[in-house]
Tab-separated table of C-alpha atoms in Angstrom:
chain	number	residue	atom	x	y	z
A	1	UNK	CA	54.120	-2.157	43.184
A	2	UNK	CA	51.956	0.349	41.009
A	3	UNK	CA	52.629	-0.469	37.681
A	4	UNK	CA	51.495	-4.368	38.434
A	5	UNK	CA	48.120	-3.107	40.658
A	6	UNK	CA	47.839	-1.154	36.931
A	7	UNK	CA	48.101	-4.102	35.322
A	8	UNK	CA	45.939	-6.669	37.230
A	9	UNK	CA	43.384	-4.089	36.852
A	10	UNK	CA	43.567	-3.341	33.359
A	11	UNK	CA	43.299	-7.630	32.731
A	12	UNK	CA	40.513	-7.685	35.067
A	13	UNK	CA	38.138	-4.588	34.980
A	14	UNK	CA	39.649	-3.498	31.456
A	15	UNK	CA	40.958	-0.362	30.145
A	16	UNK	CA	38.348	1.773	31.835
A	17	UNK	CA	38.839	0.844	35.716
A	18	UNK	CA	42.516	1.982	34.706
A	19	UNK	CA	42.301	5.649	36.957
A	20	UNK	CA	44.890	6.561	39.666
A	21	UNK	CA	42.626	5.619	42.314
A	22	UNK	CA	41.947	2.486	41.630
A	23	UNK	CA	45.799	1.816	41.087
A	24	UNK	CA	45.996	3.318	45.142
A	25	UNK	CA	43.260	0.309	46.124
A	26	UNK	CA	44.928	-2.029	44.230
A	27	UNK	CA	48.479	-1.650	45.518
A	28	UNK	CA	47.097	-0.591	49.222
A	29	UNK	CA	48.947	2.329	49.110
A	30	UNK	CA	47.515	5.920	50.535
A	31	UNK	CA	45.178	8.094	48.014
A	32	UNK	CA	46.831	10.103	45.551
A	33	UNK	CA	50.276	8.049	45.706
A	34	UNK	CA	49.721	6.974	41.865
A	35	UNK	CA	48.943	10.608	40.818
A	36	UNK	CA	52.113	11.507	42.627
A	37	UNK	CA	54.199	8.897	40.837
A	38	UNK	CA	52.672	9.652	37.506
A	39	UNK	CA	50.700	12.480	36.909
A	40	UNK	CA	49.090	11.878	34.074
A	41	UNK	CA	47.203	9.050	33.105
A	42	UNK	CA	49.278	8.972	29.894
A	43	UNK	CA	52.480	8.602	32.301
A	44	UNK	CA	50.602	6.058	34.282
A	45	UNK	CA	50.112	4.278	31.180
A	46	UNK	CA	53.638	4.748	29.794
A	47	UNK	CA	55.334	3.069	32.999
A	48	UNK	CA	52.334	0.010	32.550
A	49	UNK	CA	54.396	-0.846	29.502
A	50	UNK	CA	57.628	-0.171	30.905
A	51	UNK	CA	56.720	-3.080	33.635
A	52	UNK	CA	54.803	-4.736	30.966
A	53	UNK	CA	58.682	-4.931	28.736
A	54	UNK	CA	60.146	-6.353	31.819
A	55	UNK	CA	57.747	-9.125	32.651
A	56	UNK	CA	57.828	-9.938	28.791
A	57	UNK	CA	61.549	-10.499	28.758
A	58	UNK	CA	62.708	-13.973	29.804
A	59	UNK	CA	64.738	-14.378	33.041
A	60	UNK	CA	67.935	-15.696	31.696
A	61	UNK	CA	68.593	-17.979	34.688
A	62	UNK	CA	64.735	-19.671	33.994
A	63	UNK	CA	64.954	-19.300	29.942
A	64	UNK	CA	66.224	-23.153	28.674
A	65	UNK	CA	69.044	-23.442	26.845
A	66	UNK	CA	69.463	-23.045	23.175
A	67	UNK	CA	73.506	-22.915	23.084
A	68	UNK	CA	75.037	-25.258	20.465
A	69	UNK	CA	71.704	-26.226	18.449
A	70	UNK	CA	71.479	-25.655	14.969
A	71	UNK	CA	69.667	-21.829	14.064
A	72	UNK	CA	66.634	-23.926	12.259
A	73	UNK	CA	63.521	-24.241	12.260
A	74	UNK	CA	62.808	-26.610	15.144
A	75	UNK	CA	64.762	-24.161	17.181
A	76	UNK	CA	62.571	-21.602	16.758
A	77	UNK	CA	59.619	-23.279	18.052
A	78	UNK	CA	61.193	-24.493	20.781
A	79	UNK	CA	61.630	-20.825	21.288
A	80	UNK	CA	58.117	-18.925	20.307
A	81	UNK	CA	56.732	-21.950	22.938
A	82	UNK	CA	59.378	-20.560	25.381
A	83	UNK	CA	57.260	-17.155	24.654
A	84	UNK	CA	53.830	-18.527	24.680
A	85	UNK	CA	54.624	-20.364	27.595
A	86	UNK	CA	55.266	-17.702	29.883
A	87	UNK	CA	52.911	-15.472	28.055
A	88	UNK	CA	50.043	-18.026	29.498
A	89	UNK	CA	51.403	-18.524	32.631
A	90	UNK	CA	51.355	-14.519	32.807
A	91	UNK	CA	48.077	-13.957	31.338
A	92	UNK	CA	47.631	-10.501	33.104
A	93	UNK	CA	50.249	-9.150	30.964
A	94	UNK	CA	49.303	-10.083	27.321
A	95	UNK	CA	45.309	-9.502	28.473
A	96	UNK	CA	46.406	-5.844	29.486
A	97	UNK	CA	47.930	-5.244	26.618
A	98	UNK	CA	45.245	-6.197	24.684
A	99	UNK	CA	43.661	-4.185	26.474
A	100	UNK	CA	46.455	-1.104	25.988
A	101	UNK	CA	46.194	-1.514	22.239
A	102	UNK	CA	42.378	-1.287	22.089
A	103	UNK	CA	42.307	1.965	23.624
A	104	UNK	CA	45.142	3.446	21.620
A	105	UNK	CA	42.864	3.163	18.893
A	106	UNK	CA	40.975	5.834	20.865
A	107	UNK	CA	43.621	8.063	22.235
A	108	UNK	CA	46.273	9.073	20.541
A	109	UNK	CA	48.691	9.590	23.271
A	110	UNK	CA	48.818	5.619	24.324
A	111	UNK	CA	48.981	5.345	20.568
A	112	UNK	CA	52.383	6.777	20.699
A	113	UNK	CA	53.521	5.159	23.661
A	114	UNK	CA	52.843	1.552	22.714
A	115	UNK	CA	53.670	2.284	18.922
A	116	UNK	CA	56.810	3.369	19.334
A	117	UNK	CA	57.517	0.491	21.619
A	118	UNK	CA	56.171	-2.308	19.537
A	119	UNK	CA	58.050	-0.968	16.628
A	120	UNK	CA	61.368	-1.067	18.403
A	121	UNK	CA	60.636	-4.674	19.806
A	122	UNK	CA	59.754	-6.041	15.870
A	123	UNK	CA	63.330	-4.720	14.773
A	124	UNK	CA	64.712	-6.054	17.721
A	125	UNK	CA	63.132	-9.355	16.678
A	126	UNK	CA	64.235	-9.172	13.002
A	127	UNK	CA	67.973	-8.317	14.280
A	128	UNK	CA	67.719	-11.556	16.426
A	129	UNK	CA	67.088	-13.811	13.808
A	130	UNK	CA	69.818	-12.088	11.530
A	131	UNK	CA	72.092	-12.307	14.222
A	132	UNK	CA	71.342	-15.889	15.014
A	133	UNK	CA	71.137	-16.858	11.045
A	134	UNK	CA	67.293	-17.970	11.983
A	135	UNK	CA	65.036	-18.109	9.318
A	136	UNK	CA	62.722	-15.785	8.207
A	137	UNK	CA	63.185	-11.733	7.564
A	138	UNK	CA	60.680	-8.880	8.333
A	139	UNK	CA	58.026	-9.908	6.547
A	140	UNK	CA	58.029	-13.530	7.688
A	141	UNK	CA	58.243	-12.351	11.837
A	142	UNK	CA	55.681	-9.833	10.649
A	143	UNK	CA	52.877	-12.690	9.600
A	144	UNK	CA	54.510	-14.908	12.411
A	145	UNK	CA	53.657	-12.044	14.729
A	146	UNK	CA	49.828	-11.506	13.095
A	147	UNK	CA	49.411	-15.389	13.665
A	148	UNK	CA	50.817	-15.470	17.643
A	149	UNK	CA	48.895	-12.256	18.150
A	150	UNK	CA	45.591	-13.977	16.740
A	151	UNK	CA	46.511	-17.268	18.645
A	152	UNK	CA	47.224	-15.576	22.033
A	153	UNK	CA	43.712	-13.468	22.312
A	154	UNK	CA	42.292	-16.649	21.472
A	155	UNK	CA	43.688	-18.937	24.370
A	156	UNK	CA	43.144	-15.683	26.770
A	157	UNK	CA	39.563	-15.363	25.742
A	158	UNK	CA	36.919	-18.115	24.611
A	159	UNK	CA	38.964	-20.426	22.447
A	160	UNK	CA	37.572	-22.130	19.357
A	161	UNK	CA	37.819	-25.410	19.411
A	162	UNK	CA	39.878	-26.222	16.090
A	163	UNK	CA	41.419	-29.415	17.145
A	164	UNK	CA	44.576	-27.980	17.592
A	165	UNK	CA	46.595	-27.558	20.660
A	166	UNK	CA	48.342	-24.482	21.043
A	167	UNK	CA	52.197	-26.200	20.601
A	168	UNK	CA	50.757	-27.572	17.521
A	169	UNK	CA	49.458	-24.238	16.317
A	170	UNK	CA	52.925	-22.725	16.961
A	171	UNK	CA	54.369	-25.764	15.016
A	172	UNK	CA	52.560	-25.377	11.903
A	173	UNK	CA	52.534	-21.533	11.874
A	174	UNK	CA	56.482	-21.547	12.238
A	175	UNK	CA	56.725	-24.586	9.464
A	176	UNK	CA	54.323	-22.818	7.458
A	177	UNK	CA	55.365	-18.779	7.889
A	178	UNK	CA	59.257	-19.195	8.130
A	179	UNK	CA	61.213	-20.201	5.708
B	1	UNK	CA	18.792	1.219	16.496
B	2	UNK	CA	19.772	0.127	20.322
B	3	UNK	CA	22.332	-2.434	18.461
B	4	UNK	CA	24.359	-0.171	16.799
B	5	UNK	CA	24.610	2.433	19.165
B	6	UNK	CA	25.772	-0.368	21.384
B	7	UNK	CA	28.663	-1.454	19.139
B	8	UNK	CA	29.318	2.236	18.538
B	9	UNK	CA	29.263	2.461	22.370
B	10	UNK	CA	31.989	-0.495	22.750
B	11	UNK	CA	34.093	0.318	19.498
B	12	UNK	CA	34.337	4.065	21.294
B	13	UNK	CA	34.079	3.812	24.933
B	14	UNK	CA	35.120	0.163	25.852
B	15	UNK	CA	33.548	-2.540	27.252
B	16	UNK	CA	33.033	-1.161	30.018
B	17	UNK	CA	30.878	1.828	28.733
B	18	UNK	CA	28.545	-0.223	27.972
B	19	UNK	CA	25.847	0.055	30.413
B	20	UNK	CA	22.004	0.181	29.374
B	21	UNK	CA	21.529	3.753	30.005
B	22	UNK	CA	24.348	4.772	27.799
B	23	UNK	CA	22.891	3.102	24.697
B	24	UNK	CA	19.902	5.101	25.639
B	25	UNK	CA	21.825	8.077	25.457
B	26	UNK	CA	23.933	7.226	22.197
B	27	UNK	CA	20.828	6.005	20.558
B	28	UNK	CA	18.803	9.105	21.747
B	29	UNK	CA	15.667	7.219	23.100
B	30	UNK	CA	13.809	7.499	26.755
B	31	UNK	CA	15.553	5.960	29.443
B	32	UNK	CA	14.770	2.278	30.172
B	33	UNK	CA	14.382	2.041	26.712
B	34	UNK	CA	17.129	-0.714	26.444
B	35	UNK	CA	16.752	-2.576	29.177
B	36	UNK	CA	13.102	-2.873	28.399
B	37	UNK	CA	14.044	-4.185	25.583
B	38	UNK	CA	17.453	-6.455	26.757
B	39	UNK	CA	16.467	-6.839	31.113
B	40	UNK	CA	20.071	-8.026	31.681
B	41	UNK	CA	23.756	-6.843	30.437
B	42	UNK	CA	24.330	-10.292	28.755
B	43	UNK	CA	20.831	-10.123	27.262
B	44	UNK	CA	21.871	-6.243	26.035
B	45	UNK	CA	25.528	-8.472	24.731
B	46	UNK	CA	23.381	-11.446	23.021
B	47	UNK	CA	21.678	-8.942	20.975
B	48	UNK	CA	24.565	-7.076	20.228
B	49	UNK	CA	26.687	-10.278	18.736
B	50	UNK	CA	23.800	-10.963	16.478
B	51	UNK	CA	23.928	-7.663	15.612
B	52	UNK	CA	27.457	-7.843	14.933
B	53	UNK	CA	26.750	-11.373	12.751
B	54	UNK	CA	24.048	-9.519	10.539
B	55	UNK	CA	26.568	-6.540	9.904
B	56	UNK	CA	29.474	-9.176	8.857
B	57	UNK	CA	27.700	-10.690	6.451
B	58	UNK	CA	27.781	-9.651	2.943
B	59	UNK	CA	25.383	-7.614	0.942
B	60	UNK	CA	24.785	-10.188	-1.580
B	61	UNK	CA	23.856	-7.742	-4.368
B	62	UNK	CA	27.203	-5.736	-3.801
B	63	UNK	CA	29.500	-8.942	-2.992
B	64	UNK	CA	31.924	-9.238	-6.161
B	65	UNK	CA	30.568	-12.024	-7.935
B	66	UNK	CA	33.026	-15.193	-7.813
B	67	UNK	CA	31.041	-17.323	-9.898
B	68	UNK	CA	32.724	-19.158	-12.558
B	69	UNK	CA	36.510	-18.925	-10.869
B	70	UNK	CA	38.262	-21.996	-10.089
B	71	UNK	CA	38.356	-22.505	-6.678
B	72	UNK	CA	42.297	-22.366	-5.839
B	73	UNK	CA	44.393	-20.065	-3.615
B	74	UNK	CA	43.745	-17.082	-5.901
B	75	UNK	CA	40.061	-17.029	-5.114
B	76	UNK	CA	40.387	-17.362	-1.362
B	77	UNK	CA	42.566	-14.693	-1.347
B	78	UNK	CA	40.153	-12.144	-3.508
B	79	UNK	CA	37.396	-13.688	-1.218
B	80	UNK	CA	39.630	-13.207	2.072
B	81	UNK	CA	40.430	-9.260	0.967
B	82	UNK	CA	36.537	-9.049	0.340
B	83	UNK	CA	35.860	-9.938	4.335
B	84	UNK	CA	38.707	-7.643	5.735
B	85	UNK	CA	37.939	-4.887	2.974
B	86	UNK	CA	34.402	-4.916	4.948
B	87	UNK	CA	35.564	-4.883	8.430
B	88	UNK	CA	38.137	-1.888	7.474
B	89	UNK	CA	35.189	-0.095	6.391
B	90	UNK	CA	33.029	-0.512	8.883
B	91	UNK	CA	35.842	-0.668	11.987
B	92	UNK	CA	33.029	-0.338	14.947
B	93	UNK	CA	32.282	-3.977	14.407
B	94	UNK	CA	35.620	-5.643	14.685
B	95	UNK	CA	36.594	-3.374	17.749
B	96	UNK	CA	33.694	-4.702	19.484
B	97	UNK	CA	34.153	-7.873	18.631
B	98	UNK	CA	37.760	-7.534	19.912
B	99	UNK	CA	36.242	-5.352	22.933
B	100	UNK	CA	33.794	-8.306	23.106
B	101	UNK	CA	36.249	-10.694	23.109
B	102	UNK	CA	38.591	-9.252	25.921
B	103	UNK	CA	35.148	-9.289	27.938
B	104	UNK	CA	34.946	-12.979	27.708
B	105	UNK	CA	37.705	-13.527	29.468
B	106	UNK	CA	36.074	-11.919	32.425
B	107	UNK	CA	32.521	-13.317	31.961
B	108	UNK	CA	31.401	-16.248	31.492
B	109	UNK	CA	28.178	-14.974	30.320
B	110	UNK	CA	29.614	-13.622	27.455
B	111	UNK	CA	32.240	-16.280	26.875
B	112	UNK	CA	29.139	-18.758	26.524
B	113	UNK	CA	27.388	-16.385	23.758
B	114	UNK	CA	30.371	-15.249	21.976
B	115	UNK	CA	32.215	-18.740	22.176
B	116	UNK	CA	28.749	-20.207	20.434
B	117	UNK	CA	28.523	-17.988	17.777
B	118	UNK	CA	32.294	-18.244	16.712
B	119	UNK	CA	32.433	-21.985	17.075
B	120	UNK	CA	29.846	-21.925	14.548
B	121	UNK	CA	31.170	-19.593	12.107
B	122	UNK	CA	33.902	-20.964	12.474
B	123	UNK	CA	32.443	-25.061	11.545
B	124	UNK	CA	30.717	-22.880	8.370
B	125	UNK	CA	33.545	-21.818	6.790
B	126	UNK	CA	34.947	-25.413	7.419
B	127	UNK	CA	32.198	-26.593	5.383
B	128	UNK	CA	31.832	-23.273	2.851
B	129	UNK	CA	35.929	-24.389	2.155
B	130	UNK	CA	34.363	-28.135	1.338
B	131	UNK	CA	31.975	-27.466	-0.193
B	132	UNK	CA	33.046	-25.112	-2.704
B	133	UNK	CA	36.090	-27.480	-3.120
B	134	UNK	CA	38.618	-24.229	-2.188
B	135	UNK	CA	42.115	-25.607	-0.737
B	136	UNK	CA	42.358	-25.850	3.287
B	137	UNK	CA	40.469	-28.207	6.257
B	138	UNK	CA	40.078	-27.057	9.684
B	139	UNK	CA	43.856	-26.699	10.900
B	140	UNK	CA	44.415	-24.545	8.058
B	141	UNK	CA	41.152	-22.571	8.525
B	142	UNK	CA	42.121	-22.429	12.167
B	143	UNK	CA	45.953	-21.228	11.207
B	144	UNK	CA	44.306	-18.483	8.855
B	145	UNK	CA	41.568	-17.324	11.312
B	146	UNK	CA	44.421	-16.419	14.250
B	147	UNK	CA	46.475	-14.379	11.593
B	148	UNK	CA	43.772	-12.676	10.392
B	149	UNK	CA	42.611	-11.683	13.634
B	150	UNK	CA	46.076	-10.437	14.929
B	151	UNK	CA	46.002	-8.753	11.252
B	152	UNK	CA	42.878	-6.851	11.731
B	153	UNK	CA	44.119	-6.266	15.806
B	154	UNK	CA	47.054	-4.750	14.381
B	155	UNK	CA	45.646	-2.641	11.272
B	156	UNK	CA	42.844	-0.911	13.523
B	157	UNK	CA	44.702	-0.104	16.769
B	158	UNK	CA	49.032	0.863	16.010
B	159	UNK	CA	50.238	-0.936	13.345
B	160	UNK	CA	53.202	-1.664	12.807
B	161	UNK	CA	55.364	-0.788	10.211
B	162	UNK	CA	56.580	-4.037	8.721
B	163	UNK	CA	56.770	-3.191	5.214
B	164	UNK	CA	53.640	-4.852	4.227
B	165	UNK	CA	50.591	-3.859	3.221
B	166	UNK	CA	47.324	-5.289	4.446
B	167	UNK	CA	46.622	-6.654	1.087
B	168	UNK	CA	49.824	-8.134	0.905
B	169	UNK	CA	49.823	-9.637	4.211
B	170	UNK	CA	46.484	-11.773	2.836
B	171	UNK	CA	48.181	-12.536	-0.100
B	172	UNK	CA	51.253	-14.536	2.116
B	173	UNK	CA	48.829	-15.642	4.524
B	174	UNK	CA	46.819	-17.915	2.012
B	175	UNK	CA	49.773	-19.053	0.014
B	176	UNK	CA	51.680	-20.267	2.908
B	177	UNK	CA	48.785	-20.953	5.332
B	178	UNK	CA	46.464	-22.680	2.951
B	179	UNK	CA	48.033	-25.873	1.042
């Protein structure tokens, strides 16, 4: 599929080897099939975080269970390591978009693109933990987000070695961020 | 200098732009100048990260002077909008650090210099928190340095709109992170 040759090559060559023809190599498809698809390389990038929303969202059948537990604390980091877990065992798709918001800061149409999306997918957050009676409001899931963000591109990259696992990050973050 | 038109080079173009004869061109010398200079990319990298070291650290004489302040919460957070007041202002060094950082993952040339140099940084503000007898061991240090970093990711590429400020964001950071 194009959208995940785009995004195996923007984890592992980086937002620069992102062109139309390297999508073509990457999904063995003829020349000029990506620039049929999407024109642009702002469309090409726009459908990379379409595909890069659906890998992101959990596959209910997989996802474990949360019915009939209370909407607390411990809950909800049994469910940001639900996220983290299949973030890391998916690393293409939080390295590319890394990788995606590093070169919005140069151009201003992936700016819009991924803005616009990230925006919607923060309210969407703060409306789940309304609707659920979780704790923490916008500004909480906004320094829980800063903190996951920092965490992630540190397990992707060269981590530091703090003495802290990764599920005990998470722990302390949510104990410490949410309430 | 061939440093900062290398970090200029990364901040703008990517990781990938960075090739020897390009910092030639951005620092307007003779080509071969750089690799004369740096013979391999991860030699061109290792100068470039201690570049990138001497441009983070604070101009003593224009540092606000902390002397004489207790050392609680409200000084690490003046201190703490200090260091992110001087990597807003001078944004080409933490997008190449990010750019840097994304590289790592590929590299293991880079992982090796960059993972060095933060480890350390990382073990002296460990000590700079002991030692000045401010709140906050490693695992908060650690806690503090991921949400800062997925602050700073945030602030320079699309930020999101969460209702806080980057100021205030530090602020709730410290006094929920550090304790």
């Amino acid at each position: 599929m194009l959208a995940d040759a785009g995004i195996r090559i923007l984890a592992e060559d980086g937002a620069r080897g992102l062109t139309h023809r390297a999508v073509d190599a990457a999904a063995d498809v003829p020349r000029g099939t990506a620039s049929n698809y999407f024109p642009t390389r702002d469309d090409l990038i726009a459908a990379l975080v379409d595909r890069i929303e659906t890998r992101l969202t959990p596959d209910a059948s997989l996802a474990p269970s949360f019915d009939g537990r209370a909407p607390d604390r411990a809950l909800f980091i049994d469910y940001l390591r639900d996220v983290v877990r299949r973030l890391t065992a998916d690393p293409h798709v939080p390295l590319a978009l890394f990788e995606l918001r590093l070169e919005a800061s140069r151009r201003p149409g992936i700016a819009a693109t991924l803005g616009s999306w990230r925006q919607r997918a923060f309210q969407d957050d703060v409306s789940f933990n309304t609707e659920a009676a979780l704790p923490g409001g916008p500004t909480e899931l906004a320094l829980l987000h800063y903190a996951v963000d920092g965490l992630m591109l540190d397990f992707l990259t060269v981590p530091l070695d703090t003495g802290l696992s990764v599920d005990a990050a998470i722990r302390e973050l949510v104990i410490r961020l949410l309430r």
